[in-house]
Short mmCIF file of C-alpha atoms in Angstrom, two decimals:
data_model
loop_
_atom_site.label_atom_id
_atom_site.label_comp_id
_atom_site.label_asym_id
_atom_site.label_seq_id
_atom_site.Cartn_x
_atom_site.Cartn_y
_atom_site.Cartn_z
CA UNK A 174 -22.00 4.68 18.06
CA UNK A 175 -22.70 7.47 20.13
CA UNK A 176 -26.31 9.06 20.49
CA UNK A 177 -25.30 12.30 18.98
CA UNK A 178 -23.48 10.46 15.75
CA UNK A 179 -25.14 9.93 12.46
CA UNK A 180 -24.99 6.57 10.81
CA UNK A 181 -23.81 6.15 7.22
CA UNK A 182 -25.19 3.55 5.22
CA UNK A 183 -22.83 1.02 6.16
CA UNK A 184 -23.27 1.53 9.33
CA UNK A 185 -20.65 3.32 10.61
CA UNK A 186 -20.29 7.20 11.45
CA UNK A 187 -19.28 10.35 9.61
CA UNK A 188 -16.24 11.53 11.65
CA UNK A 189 -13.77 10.34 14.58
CA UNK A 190 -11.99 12.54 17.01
CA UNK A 191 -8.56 11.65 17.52
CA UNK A 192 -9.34 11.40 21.19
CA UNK A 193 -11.34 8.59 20.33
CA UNK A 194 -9.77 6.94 17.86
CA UNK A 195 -6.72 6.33 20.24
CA UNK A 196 -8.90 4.69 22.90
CA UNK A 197 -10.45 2.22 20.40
CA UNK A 198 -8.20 -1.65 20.47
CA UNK A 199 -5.12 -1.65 18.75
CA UNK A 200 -5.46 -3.96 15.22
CA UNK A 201 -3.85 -6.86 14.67
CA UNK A 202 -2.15 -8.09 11.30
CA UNK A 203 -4.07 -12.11 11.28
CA UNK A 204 -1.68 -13.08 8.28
CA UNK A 205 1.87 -13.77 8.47
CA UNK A 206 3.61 -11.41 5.74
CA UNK A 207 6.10 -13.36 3.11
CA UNK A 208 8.52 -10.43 1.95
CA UNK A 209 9.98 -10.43 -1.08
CA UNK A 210 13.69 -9.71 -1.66
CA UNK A 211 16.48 -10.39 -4.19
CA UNK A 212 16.81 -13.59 -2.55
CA UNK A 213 13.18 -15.03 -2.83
CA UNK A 214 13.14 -17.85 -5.35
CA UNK A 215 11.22 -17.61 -8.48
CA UNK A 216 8.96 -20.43 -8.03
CA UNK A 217 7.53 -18.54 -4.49
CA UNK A 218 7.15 -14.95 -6.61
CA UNK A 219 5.01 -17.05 -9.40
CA UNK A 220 3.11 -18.81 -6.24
CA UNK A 221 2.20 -15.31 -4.28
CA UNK A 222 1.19 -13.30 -7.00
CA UNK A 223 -0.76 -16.44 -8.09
CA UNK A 224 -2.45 -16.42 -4.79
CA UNK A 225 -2.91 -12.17 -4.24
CA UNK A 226 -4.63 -12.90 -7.84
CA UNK A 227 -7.46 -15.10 -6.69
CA UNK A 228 -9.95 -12.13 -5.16
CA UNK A 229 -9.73 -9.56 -8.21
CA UNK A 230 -8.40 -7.06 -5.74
CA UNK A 231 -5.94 -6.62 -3.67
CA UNK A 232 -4.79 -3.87 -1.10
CA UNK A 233 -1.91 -1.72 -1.72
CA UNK A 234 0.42 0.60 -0.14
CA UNK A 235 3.84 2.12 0.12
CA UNK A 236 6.48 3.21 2.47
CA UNK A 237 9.18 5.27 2.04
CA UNK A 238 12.03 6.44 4.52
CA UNK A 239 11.67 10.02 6.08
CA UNK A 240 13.71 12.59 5.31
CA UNK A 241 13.97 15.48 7.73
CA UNK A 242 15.79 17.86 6.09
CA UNK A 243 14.53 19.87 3.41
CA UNK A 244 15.55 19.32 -0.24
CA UNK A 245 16.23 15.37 0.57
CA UNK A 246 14.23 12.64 -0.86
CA UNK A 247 13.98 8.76 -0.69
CA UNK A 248 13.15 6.47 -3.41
CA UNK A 249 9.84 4.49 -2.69
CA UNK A 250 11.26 1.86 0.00
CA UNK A 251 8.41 -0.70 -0.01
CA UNK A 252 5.64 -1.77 -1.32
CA UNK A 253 2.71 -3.96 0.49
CA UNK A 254 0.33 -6.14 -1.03
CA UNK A 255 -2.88 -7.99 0.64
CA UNK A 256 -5.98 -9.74 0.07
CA UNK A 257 -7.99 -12.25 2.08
CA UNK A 258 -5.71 -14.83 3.15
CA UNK A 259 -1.89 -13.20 1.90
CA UNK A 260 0.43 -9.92 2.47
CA UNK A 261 2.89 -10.03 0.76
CA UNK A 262 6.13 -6.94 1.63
CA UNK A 263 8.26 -6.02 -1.07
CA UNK A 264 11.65 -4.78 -0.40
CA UNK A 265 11.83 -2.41 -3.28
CA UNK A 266 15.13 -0.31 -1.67
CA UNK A 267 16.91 -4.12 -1.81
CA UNK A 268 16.22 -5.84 -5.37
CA UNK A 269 18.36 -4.67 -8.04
CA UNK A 270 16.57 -5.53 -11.60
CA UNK A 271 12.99 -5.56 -11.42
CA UNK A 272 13.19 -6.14 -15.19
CA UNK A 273 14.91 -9.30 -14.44
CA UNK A 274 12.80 -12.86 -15.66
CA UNK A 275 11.90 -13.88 -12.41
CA UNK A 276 9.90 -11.00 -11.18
CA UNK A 277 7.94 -10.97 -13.82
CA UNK A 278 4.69 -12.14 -12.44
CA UNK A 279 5.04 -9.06 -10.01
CA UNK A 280 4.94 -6.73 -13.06
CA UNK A 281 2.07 -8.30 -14.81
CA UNK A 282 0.17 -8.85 -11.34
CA UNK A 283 0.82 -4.67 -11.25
CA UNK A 284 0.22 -4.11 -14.15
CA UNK A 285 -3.23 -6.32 -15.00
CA UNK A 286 -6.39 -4.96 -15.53
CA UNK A 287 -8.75 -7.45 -13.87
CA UNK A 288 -6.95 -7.31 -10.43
CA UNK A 289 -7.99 -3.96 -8.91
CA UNK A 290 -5.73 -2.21 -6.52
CA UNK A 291 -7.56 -0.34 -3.61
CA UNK A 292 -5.61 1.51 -1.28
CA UNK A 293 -5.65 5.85 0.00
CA UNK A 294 -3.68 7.55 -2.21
CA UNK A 295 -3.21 5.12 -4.06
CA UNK A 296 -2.38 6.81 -7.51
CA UNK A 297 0.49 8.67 -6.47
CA UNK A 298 1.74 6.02 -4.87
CA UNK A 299 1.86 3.86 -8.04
CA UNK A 300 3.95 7.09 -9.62
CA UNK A 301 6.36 6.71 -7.56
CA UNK A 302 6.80 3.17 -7.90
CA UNK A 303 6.90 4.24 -11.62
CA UNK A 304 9.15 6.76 -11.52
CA UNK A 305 11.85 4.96 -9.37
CA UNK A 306 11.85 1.10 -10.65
CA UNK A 307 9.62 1.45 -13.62
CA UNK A 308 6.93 -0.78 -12.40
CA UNK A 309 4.20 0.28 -13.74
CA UNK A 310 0.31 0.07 -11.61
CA UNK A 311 -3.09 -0.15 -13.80
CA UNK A 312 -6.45 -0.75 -12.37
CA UNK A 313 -6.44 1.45 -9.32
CA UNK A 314 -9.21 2.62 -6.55
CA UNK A 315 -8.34 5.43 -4.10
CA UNK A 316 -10.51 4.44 -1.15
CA UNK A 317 -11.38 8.07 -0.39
CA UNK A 318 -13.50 8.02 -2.97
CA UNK A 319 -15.45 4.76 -1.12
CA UNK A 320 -14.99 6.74 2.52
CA UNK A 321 -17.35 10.05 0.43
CA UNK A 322 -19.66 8.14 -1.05
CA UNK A 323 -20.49 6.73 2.06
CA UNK A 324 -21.01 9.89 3.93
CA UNK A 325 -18.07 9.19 5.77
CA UNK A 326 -15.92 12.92 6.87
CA UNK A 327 -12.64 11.47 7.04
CA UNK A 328 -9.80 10.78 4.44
CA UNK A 329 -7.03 8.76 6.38
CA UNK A 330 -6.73 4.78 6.08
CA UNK A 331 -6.82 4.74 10.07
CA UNK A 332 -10.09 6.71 10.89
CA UNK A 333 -11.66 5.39 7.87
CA UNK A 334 -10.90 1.59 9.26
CA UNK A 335 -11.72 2.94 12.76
CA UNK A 336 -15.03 3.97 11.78
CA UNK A 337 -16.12 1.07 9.90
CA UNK A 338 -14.46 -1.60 12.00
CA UNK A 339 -14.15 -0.17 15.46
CA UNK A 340 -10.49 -0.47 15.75
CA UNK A 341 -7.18 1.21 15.52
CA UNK A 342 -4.65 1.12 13.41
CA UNK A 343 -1.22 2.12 15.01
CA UNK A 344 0.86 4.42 13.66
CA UNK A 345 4.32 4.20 15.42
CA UNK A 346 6.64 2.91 12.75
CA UNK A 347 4.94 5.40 10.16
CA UNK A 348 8.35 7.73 10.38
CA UNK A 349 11.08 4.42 11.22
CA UNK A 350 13.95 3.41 8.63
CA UNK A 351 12.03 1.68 5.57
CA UNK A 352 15.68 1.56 4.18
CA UNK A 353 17.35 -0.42 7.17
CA UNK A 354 19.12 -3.71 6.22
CA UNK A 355 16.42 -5.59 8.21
CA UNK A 356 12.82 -5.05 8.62
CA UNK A 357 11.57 -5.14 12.21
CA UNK A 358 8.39 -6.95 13.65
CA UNK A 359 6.75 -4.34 14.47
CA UNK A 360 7.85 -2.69 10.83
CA UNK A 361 6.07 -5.85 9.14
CA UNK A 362 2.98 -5.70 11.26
CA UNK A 363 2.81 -1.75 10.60
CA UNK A 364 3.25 -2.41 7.02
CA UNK A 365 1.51 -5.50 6.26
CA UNK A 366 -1.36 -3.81 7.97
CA UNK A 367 -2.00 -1.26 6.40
CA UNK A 368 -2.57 -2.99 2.73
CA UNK A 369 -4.60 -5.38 4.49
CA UNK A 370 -6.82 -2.66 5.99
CA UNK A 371 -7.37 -1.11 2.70
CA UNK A 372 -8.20 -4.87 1.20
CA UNK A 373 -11.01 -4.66 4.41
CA UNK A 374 -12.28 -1.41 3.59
CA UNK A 375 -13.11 -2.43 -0.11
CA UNK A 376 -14.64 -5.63 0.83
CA UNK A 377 -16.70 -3.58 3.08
CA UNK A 378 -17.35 -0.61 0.54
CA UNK A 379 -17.98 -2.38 -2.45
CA UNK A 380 -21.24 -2.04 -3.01
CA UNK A 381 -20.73 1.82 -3.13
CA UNK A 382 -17.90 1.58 -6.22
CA UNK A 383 -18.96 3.04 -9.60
CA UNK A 384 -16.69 2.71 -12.63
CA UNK A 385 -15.58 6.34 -12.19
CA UNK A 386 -13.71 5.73 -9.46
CA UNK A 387 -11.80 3.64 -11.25
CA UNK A 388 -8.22 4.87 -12.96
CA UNK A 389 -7.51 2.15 -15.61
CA UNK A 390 -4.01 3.79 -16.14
CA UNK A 391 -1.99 6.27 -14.13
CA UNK A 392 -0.99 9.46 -16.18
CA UNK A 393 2.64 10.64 -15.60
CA UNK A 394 2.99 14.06 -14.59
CA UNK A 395 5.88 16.62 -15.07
CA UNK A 396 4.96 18.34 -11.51
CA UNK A 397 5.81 15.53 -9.54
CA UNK A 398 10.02 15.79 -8.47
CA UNK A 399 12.08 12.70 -9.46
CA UNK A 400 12.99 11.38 -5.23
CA UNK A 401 16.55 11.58 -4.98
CA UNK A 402 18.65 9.36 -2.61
CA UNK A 403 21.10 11.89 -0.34
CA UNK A 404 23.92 11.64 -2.43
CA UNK A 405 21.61 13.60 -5.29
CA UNK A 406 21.56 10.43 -7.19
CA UNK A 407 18.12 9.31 -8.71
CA UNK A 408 17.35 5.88 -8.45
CA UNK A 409 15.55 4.66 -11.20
CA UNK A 410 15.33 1.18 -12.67
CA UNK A 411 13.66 1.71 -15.72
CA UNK A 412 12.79 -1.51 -17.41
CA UNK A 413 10.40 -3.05 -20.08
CA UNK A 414 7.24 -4.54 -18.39
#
């Protein structure tokens, strides 16, 4: 910490400058991720969700392809998962029937009460998972809310982690193609990373978490547009969970 900076209670600082943010390390995913796609047999879904049950909370995140031209918008592409010792990457854009028998442990892991889900921005997020497979999120923590109450003056997932952890979190595959028929390394990493990150920044912020910060159950709101895939066609998998 630098002499001019002022400590928050957990010991970190109130703000980063991006200048020095991008000097700090570059972060390191220490799991393996296990994704999850129409291929993955039922008896590993029942085993992972088992295990991303064990610490009551889990991190959680979302990617989505970007669209650069106005009026065009992507279904919800992934969705990441992580506590202590598992990530888990869900290939949302490739599983056709998420009402089907075998992913249901994934919907009642989602939907549980007594796991909490921590991640920034966390609510919409579970919306649009909502909105475009009908997998529905309960239990949720924006960490934001963690990041204020501990002084901190920053609202992103990589100067919040920066500041509490010394380290960076690198954003080059932020903008890639979550839709591609293949995830890269370096998308995995990038992705598993960031739920894993969020799972840190709980374990770290804990102590600070009232029961107001928690949203038992996501409201659905009329403002929000349904995301359309190019062709104008809504992709929505609507299913009983």
């Amino acid at each position: 910490m630098k002499e001019n900076q002022q400590a928050t209670p957990s010991g970190g600082v109130l703000t980063i400058s991006t200048e020095d943010l991008n000097k700090l390390e570059k972060e390191i995913l220490p799991i393996d991720p296990f994704l999850f796609t129409e291929k993955t047999k039922s008896k590993d879904i029942e085993r992972l969700c088992k295990q991303l049950r064990k610490d009551g909370v889990i991190g959680f995140d979302t990617e989505t392809k970007p669209a650069f031209r106005k009026g065009i918008h992507y279904p919800v592409a992934l969705l990441q998962l992580s506590n202590s010792t598992t990530v888990v990457l869900v290939r949302l854009i490739r599983i056709k029937d998420f009402g089907a028998p075998k992913w249901a442990p994934l919907r009642r892991l989602l939907a549980s009460y007594r796991v909490l889900k921590v991640g920034v921005g966390i609510n919409d997020d579970g919306l649009g998972l909502e909105k475009d497979y009908g997998l529905v999120t309960n239990n949720t923590l924006d960490l934001r809310a963690l990041a204020k109450a501990d002084g901190m003056d920053v609202l992103s997932l990589t100067k919040v982690y920066s500041l509490l952890f010394g380290k960076r979190l690198s954003k080059g595959q932020r903008l890639s193609d979550w839709e591609r028929p293949e995830l890269t390394p370096a998308q995995m990493q990038y992705a598993g990373l960031d739920a894993y990150a969020g799972y840190k920044i709980f374990e770290k912020l804990k102590h600070l978490k009232t029961d107001g910060m928690v949203t038992k159950k996501l409201r659905k709101t009329e403002s929000r547009k349904a995301r359309q895939t190019p062709r104008g066609e809504t992709r929505i998998f609507k299913k009983n969970v």
